Protein backbone atom coordinates (compact mmCIF):
# COMPACT_ATOMS: atom_id res chain seq x y z
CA UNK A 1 -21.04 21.58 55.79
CA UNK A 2 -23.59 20.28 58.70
CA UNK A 3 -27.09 19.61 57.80
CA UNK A 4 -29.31 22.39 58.70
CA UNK A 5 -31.59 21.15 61.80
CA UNK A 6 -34.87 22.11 59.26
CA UNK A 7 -33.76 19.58 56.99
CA UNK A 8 -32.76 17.00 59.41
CA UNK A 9 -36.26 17.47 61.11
CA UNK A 10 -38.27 17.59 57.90
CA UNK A 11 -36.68 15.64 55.12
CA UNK A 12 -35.03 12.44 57.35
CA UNK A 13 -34.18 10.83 54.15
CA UNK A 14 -31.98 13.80 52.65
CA UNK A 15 -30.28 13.25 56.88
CA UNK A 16 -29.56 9.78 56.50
CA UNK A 17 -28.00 10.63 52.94
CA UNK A 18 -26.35 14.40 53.93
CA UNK A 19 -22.87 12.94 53.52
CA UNK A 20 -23.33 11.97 49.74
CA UNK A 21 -25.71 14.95 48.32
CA UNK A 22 -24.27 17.76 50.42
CA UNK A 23 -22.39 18.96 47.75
CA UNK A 24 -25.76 19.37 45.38
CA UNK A 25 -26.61 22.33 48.40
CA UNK A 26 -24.28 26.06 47.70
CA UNK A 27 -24.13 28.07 50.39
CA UNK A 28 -24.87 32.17 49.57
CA UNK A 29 -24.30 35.07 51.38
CA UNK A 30 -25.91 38.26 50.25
CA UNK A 31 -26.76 41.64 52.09
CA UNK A 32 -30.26 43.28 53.46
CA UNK A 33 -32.59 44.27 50.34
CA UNK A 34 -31.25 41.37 48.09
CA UNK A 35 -33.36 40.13 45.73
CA UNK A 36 -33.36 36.35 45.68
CA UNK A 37 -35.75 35.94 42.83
CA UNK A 38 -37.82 38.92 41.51
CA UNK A 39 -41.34 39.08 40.02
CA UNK A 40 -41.37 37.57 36.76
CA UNK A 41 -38.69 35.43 36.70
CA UNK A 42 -38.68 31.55 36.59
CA UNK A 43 -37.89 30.33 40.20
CA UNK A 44 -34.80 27.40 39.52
CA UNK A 45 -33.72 27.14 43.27
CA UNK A 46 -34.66 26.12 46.40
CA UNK A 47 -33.48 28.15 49.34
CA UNK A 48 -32.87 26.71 52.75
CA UNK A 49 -32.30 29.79 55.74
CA UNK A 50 -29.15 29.37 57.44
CA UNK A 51 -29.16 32.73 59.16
CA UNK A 52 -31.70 36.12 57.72
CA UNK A 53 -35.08 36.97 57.78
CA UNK A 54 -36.69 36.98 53.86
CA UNK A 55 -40.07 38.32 52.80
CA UNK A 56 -42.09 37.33 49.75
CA UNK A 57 -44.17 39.76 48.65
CA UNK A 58 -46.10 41.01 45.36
CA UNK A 59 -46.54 44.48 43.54
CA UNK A 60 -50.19 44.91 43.13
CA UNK A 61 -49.97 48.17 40.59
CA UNK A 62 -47.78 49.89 43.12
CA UNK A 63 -48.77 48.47 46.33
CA UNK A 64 -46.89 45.92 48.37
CA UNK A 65 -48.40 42.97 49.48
CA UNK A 66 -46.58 40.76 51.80
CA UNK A 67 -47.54 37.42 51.76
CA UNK A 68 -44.89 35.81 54.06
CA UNK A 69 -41.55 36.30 56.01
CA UNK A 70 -39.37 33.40 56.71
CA UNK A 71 -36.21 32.96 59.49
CA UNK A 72 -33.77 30.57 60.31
CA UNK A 73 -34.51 27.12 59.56
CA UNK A 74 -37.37 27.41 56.91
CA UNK A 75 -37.70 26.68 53.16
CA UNK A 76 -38.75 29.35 50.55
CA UNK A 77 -39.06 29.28 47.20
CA UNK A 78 -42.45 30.54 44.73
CA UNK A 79 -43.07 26.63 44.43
CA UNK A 80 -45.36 27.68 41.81
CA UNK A 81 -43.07 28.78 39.59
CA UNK A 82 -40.58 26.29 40.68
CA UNK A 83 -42.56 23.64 39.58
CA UNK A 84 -44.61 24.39 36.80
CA UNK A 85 -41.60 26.41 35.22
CA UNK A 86 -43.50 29.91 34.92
CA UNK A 87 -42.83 33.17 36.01
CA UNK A 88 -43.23 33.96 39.65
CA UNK A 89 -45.83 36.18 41.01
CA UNK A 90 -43.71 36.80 43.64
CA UNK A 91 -40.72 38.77 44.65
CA UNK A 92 -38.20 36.71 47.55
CA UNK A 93 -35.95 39.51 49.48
CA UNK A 94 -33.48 39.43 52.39
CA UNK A 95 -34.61 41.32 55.32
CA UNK A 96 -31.25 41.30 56.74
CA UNK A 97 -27.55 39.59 56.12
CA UNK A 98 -28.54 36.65 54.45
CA UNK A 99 -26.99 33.17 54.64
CA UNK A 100 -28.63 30.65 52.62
CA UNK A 101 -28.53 26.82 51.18
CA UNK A 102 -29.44 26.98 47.48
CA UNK A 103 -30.90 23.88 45.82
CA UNK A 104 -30.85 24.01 42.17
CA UNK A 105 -34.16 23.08 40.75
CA UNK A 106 -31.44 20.26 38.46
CA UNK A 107 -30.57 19.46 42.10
CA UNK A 108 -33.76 18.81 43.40
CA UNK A 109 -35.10 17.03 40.50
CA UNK A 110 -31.94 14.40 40.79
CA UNK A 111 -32.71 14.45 44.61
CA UNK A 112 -36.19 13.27 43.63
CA UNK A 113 -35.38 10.77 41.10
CA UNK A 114 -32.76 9.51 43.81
CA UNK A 115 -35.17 9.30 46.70
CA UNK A 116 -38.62 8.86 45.51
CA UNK A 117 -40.20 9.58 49.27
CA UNK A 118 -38.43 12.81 48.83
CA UNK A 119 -41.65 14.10 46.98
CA UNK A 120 -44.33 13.12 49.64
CA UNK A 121 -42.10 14.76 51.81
CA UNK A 122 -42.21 18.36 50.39
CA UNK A 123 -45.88 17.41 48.49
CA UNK A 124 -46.77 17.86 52.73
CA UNK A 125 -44.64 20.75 53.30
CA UNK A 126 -46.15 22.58 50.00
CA UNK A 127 -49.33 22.03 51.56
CA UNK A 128 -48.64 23.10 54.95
CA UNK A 129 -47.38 26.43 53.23
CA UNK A 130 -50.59 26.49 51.26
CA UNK A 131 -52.77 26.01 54.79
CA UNK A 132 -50.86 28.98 56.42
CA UNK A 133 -51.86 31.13 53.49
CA UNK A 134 -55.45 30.41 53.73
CA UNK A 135 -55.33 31.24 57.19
CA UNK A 136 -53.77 34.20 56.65
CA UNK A 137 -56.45 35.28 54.17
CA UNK A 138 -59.40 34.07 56.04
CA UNK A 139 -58.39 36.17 58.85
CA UNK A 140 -58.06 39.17 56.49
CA UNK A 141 -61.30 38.78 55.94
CA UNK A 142 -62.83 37.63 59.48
CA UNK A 143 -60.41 39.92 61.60
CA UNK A 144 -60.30 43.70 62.35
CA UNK A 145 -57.30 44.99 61.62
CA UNK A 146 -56.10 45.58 65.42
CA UNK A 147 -57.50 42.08 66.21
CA UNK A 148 -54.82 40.47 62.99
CA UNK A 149 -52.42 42.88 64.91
CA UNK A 150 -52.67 41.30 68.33
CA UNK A 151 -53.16 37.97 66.92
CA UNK A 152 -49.39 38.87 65.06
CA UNK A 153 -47.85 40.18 68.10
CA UNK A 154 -49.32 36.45 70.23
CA UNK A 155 -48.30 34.25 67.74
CA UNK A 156 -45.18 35.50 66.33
CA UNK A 157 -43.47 38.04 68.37
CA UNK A 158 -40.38 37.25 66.66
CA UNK A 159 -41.75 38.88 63.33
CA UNK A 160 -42.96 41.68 65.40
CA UNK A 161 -38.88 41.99 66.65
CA UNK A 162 -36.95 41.54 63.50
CA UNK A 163 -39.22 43.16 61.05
CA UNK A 164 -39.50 47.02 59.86
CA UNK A 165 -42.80 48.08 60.78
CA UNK A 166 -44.02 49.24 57.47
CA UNK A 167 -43.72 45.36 56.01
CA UNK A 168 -45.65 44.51 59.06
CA UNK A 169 -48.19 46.99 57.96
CA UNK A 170 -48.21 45.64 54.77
CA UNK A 171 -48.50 42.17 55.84
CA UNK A 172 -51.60 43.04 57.60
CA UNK A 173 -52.91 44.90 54.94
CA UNK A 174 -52.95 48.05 56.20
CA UNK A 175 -51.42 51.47 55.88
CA UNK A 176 -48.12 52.00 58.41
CA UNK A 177 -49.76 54.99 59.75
CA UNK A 178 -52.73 52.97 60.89
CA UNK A 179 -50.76 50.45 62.21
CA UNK A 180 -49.02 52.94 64.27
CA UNK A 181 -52.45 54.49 65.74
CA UNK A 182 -53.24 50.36 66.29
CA UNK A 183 -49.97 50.20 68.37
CA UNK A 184 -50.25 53.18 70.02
CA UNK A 185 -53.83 53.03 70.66
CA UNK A 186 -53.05 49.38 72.08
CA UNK A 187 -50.04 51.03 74.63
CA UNK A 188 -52.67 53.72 76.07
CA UNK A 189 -55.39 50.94 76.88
């Protein structure tokens, strides 16, 4: 198995080591609509995006919230439950045909004990994850709805491509029927 660019990029130390602790990395294939880990359960993997689109997202008493999509080349997990062994807020679901790497929280925990700079490493990576989210909420907060729409369709077009427009709606916190008066009103001006 190669080493996912992602990993070669962002972890150097798990590159220079891939031939000795590849094997503590499965690879899993599942369909679109799998549930990787749902709501409530006790996160005890790492995933690593080979090829799929996932979404993490959170029943709030019957409405979706979407707090993130990931593609190719990314890391997901509810690091929250991952590492203070609790239940996850959060539901992880393929988008699409899903190939993934799965690192066993056992895994990762011998990873770290292995190679100690591995935990600075994804300490920073939590926190970038952490500084996208407060972005995201600050500009539900600061933003109009249309204006979070254009910023979307600037910054990420890909998103806007490979994902259904209803979890776009949902991402942006807003109903798919006024996301589609947003677009359309957008395509007339």
């Amino acid at each position: 198995m190669k080493m996912p660019p992602y990993l070669a990029q962002k972890l150097p130390i798990l590159a220079t080591h891939w031939d000795q602790i590849q094997s503590q990395f499965t690879v899993q294939t599942m369909p679109a609509g799998h549930t990787l880990l749902a709501e409530g359960e006790v996160a005890d993997a790492i995933y690593i995006i080979v090829s799929c689109a996932l979404r993490l997202w959170h029943n709030a008493q019957g409405r979706d919230i979407t707090l993130q999509f990931f593609f190719e080349n990314q890391l997901v997990a509810s690091f929250e439950s991952f590492y203070l062994d609790q239940p996850s807020d959060f539901t992880i679901e393929s988008l699409e045909p899903t190939q993934v790497l799965r690192l066993s929280k056992v895994n990762f925990d011998q990873l770290r004990q292995t190679y100690p700079a591995l935990e600075t490493t994804i300490t920073r990576l939590i926190c970038e994850r952490f500084v996208t989210y407060r972005n995201t909420f600050f500009d539900q907060l600061q933003l109009t709805p249309t204006e979070r729409y254009q910023q979307l369709v600037q910054d990420d077009p890909e998103l806007i491509e490979r994902v259904p427009l209803h979890l776009i709606a949902a991402y942006l916190g807003i109903t798919p029927v006024s996301l589609s008066r947003i677009r359309t009103r957008l395509t007339n001006d």
